[in-house]
Amino acid sequence: MRLLRLGPRGAERPAVLDTTGDGRERYLGLSDITRDIDGPFLASDGIDRVREAVAAGSLPELGPPPGGWRIGAPVARPGKVVCIGLNYRDHAEETGAAIPERPVVFMKDPGTVVGPHDEVLIPRGSRKTDWEVELAVVIGRRARYLESHEEALACVAGYAISNDVSEREFQLEFSGQWDLGKSCETFNPLGPWLVTPDEVGDPQGLGLRLSVDGVPRQNGHTKNMIFEVAEIVRYLSRYLVLEPGDVVNTGTPAGVALGLPDQPYLRPGQSVELEIDRLGRQRQILRQA
């Protein structure tokens, strides 16, 4: 299934994207099942309840408002956003970093999460705002001291596209940690959908692509992750507790501005488009904060 949230920021309505027998796509409202798509919904077998309601034909169709729907992030503000850095060999090489022997873990302010087509704000004083297309993992079950990859994947509610926007000067030159360059407002567009594992299939079988102003910049594949999704979730659970609704960004392939010869960092007015197989597309316009 493809779960999503529709409406103005702060007033989104939960929905599921359904395809009819004749191929027509429609939004079905979930307000009778849940207030929102969030940790409590995921922890209480919400996805199974939605699946049953879709099969029963009991969900109302949502007609578009004037001007169409805004799509919000598919998960209401996560409790935490955990990120894995340098998780593609080609990306580590382009940045001059050593191939990590263990996952490189950092945190991102959950307040950075915005809708997939919301504008991204270039911070004041920024000279090196960069893009990163990533596979996001949404946690659906509490993950604590997991022993196996099977246990880890059983804790995954679904997957989404994430743009791990980064300010490289803030990240690498202003602090010994990465937080300053990762946690600026709007720096994590997420969505458009939370796609359940049964529809995604193997998370290591997905192509990732990103372009800036129509120019292809990233073209990678999750099969090239250094640490696969199951290992990332298992590993993280040994050091912190992952809760339902948490988001894990799993790293980006080569092609970021930092690694390109001319370092074409983002400027106001530019557009970024992202796509991951079976997870949909995103598009953002850059504005000055």
XYZ file of C-alpha atoms in Angstrom:
289
model
C 0.000 0.000 0.000
C 0.924 3.663 -0.395
C 0.012 5.757 2.636
C 0.200 9.535 2.586
C -0.967 12.741 4.267
C -2.896 15.428 2.397
C -3.647 19.063 3.164
C -2.111 22.276 4.510
C 0.948 22.053 6.698
C -0.110 21.243 10.239
C -3.583 20.112 9.149
C -2.827 17.087 6.992
C -5.370 14.278 6.644
C -4.315 10.606 6.518
C -5.071 8.768 3.291
C -4.202 5.765 1.186
C -3.585 5.880 -2.568
C -5.726 3.176 -4.143
C -5.908 1.958 -7.743
C -9.298 0.827 -9.068
C -9.834 -2.115 -11.380
C -9.807 0.182 -14.421
C -6.470 1.726 -13.401
C -7.804 4.964 -11.916
C -5.909 6.261 -8.889
C -7.893 7.736 -6.030
C -7.301 8.967 -2.489
C -9.234 7.182 0.246
C -9.603 8.923 3.604
C -8.418 7.233 6.799
C -9.891 9.634 9.357
C -12.314 6.962 10.614
C -9.351 4.711 11.375
C -6.736 7.124 12.694
C -6.142 10.764 13.488
C -2.798 10.687 11.671
C -0.087 8.469 10.257
C 2.275 8.495 13.201
C 3.990 6.296 15.756
C 0.844 5.249 17.663
C -0.914 4.358 14.402
C 1.989 2.196 13.251
C 2.453 0.595 16.668
C -1.222 -0.440 16.871
C -1.257 -2.489 13.635
C -2.681 0.487 11.764
C -1.403 -0.685 8.410
C -3.235 -4.004 8.766
C -6.433 -2.169 9.697
C -6.126 0.032 6.613
C -5.536 -2.996 4.413
C -8.682 -4.643 5.759
C -10.728 -1.469 5.223
C -9.510 -1.116 1.640
C -10.430 -4.731 0.933
C -13.867 -4.192 2.466
C -14.487 -1.064 0.393
C -15.435 0.920 3.497
C -13.184 3.967 3.030
C -14.551 7.244 1.574
C -12.985 8.713 -1.539
C -11.481 12.177 -1.049
C -12.270 14.683 -3.775
C -9.576 17.263 -4.535
C -10.016 20.773 -3.109
C -9.745 23.844 -5.381
C -6.142 24.040 -6.504
C -5.490 20.375 -5.756
C -3.971 18.603 -2.786
C -0.748 19.492 -1.046
C 1.080 16.291 -0.110
C 2.734 16.374 3.285
C 5.418 14.111 4.673
C 3.909 10.604 4.866
C 4.673 10.334 8.587
C 3.716 13.008 11.107
C 6.737 14.548 12.816
C 9.040 11.605 13.631
C 10.375 11.131 17.133
C 13.853 11.045 15.637
C 15.619 10.980 12.288
C 18.699 8.765 12.332
C 21.091 9.004 9.389
C 23.816 6.798 7.989
C 26.711 8.624 6.343
C 29.124 7.401 3.676
C 27.058 4.270 3.028
C 27.827 3.990 -0.692
C 31.391 3.192 -1.675
C 31.349 5.624 -4.617
C 30.086 8.473 -2.408
C 32.807 7.874 0.194
C 35.401 7.884 -2.586
C 34.131 11.105 -4.184
C 34.329 12.933 -0.840
C 37.821 11.601 -0.074
C 36.634 9.656 2.979
C 37.781 6.184 3.991
C 35.351 3.316 3.472
C 33.773 2.884 6.924
C 34.167 -0.407 8.768
C 31.054 0.315 10.853
C 28.033 2.456 9.978
C 28.618 6.187 10.375
C 25.670 7.375 12.482
C 24.419 10.911 13.051
C 21.102 12.493 14.013
C 19.019 15.049 12.172
C 16.484 17.393 13.783
C 13.009 15.863 13.201
C 11.747 19.406 12.581
C 13.574 19.352 9.233
C 10.980 16.928 7.799
C 8.676 18.601 5.243
C 6.519 17.475 2.340
C 8.043 16.084 -0.863
C 7.138 19.148 -2.933
C 7.551 21.845 -0.287
C 10.159 24.528 -0.888
C 13.630 24.071 0.582
C 15.166 27.101 2.241
C 18.843 27.915 1.720
C 20.083 29.079 5.121
C 21.265 32.622 5.640
C 25.022 32.747 5.166
C 25.057 29.467 3.245
C 27.520 28.997 0.410
C 27.451 25.201 0.101
C 23.905 23.828 0.236
C 23.930 20.340 -1.275
C 21.493 17.553 -2.238
C 21.363 13.839 -1.324
C 18.779 11.352 -2.600
C 18.296 8.575 -0.036
C 16.124 5.591 0.763
C 14.291 6.314 4.029
C 13.177 3.488 6.303
C 10.150 4.123 8.526
C 10.069 2.068 11.720
C 6.778 0.360 12.567
C 7.671 -1.722 15.619
C 9.932 -1.025 18.591
C 13.466 -2.159 17.757
C 15.729 -2.910 20.712
C 18.745 -5.265 20.777
C 17.760 -7.115 17.645
C 19.754 -10.250 16.894
C 18.995 -10.986 13.241
C 18.289 -9.364 9.904
C 14.897 -11.068 9.865
C 13.973 -9.382 13.144
C 15.198 -6.061 11.757
C 13.087 -6.196 8.592
C 10.051 -7.203 10.659
C 10.344 -3.806 12.392
C 10.064 -1.869 9.109
C 6.677 -0.277 8.387
C 7.704 0.913 4.940
C 9.968 3.021 2.780
C 10.008 6.526 1.325
C 12.177 8.937 -0.636
C 14.277 11.301 1.457
C 16.316 14.320 0.389
C 19.000 14.656 3.065
C 19.771 18.288 2.243
C 23.142 19.351 3.686
C 25.106 22.574 4.100
C 28.687 21.411 3.655
C 30.467 24.411 5.157
C 28.268 24.253 8.251
C 28.696 20.475 8.365
C 32.412 20.052 7.803
C 34.065 23.364 8.652
C 32.051 24.974 11.447
C 31.849 22.068 13.908
C 33.452 18.784 14.816
C 30.039 17.154 14.397
C 27.721 17.205 11.386
C 24.602 18.539 13.109
C 24.882 22.195 12.038
C 24.924 21.325 8.359
C 22.186 18.704 8.540
C 19.501 20.281 10.717
C 18.598 23.565 9.024
C 14.869 24.142 8.504
C 13.251 22.260 5.583
C 16.383 20.098 5.154
C 14.517 16.758 4.925
C 11.763 16.542 2.293
C 10.123 13.124 2.731
C 7.613 11.218 0.615
C 5.342 11.372 -1.304
C 4.275 8.010 0.105
C 5.045 5.529 2.829
C 5.155 2.354 0.739
C 4.711 -0.909 2.603
C 7.361 -3.639 2.317
C 5.102 -6.040 0.413
C 4.859 -3.504 -2.421
C 8.532 -2.512 -2.371
C 10.026 -5.975 -2.310
C 13.780 -6.220 -1.775
C 15.016 -2.847 -0.427
C 18.391 -3.636 -1.993
C 16.793 -3.700 -5.446
C 15.949 -0.025 -5.939
C 17.410 2.562 -8.305
C 17.862 6.134 -7.021
C 18.066 9.212 -9.249
C 18.355 12.974 -8.706
C 18.591 15.921 -11.093
C 19.102 19.654 -10.607
C 17.374 21.962 -13.106
C 16.913 18.897 -15.312
C 20.627 17.961 -15.264
C 21.165 14.393 -13.976
C 23.430 14.397 -10.925
C 22.899 11.114 -9.058
C 22.120 7.695 -10.495
C 22.709 4.946 -7.958
C 21.311 1.662 -6.726
C 20.647 0.343 -3.236
C 22.465 -2.890 -4.107
C 25.639 -0.823 -3.741
C 25.074 0.093 -0.091
C 28.004 -0.793 2.141
C 25.581 -1.660 4.954
C 22.211 -2.989 3.817
C 18.868 -1.936 5.314
C 18.515 -5.008 7.526
C 22.004 -4.568 8.947
C 21.465 -0.832 9.541
C 18.305 -1.445 11.592
C 19.900 -4.337 13.499
C 23.058 -2.328 14.198
C 21.214 0.784 15.359
C 19.061 -1.282 17.727
C 22.194 -2.297 19.607
C 22.922 1.309 20.587
C 19.576 3.123 20.657
C 15.922 2.176 20.718
C 14.066 2.754 17.465
C 10.407 3.593 18.040
C 7.421 3.398 15.666
C 7.370 6.469 13.445
C 11.136 7.015 13.578
C 12.868 7.573 10.226
C 16.246 6.180 9.180
C 18.006 7.779 6.206
C 20.288 5.123 4.734
C 22.881 7.137 2.799
C 23.377 8.569 -0.664
C 25.244 7.448 -3.797
C 27.844 9.490 -5.661
C 26.970 12.689 -7.487
C 26.569 15.290 -4.745
C 27.859 18.814 -5.351
C 30.636 18.313 -2.803
C 32.137 15.559 -4.954
C 31.773 17.223 -8.380
C 34.748 19.054 -9.921
C 33.017 22.451 -10.083
C 31.029 21.926 -6.850
C 27.759 23.416 -8.213
C 26.052 24.065 -4.890
C 22.379 24.990 -4.855
C 21.146 28.553 -5.356
C 17.730 30.206 -4.926
C 15.361 29.495 -7.814
C 16.858 26.138 -8.732
C 14.789 22.947 -8.722
C 15.722 19.477 -7.493
C 13.897 16.333 -8.624
C 14.288 12.934 -6.960
C 13.026 9.467 -7.832
C 13.365 5.981 -6.363
C 11.932 2.896 -8.022
C 8.454 2.043 -6.682
C 8.515 4.959 -4.224
C 7.436 7.836 -6.466
C 8.978 11.254 -7.102
C 9.760 14.494 -5.324
C 10.398 18.025 -6.598
C 11.517 21.059 -4.616
C 12.231 24.680 -5.484
C 15.051 26.363 -3.578
C 14.326 29.671 -1.832
C 16.396 31.966 0.361
C 15.621 31.734 4.080
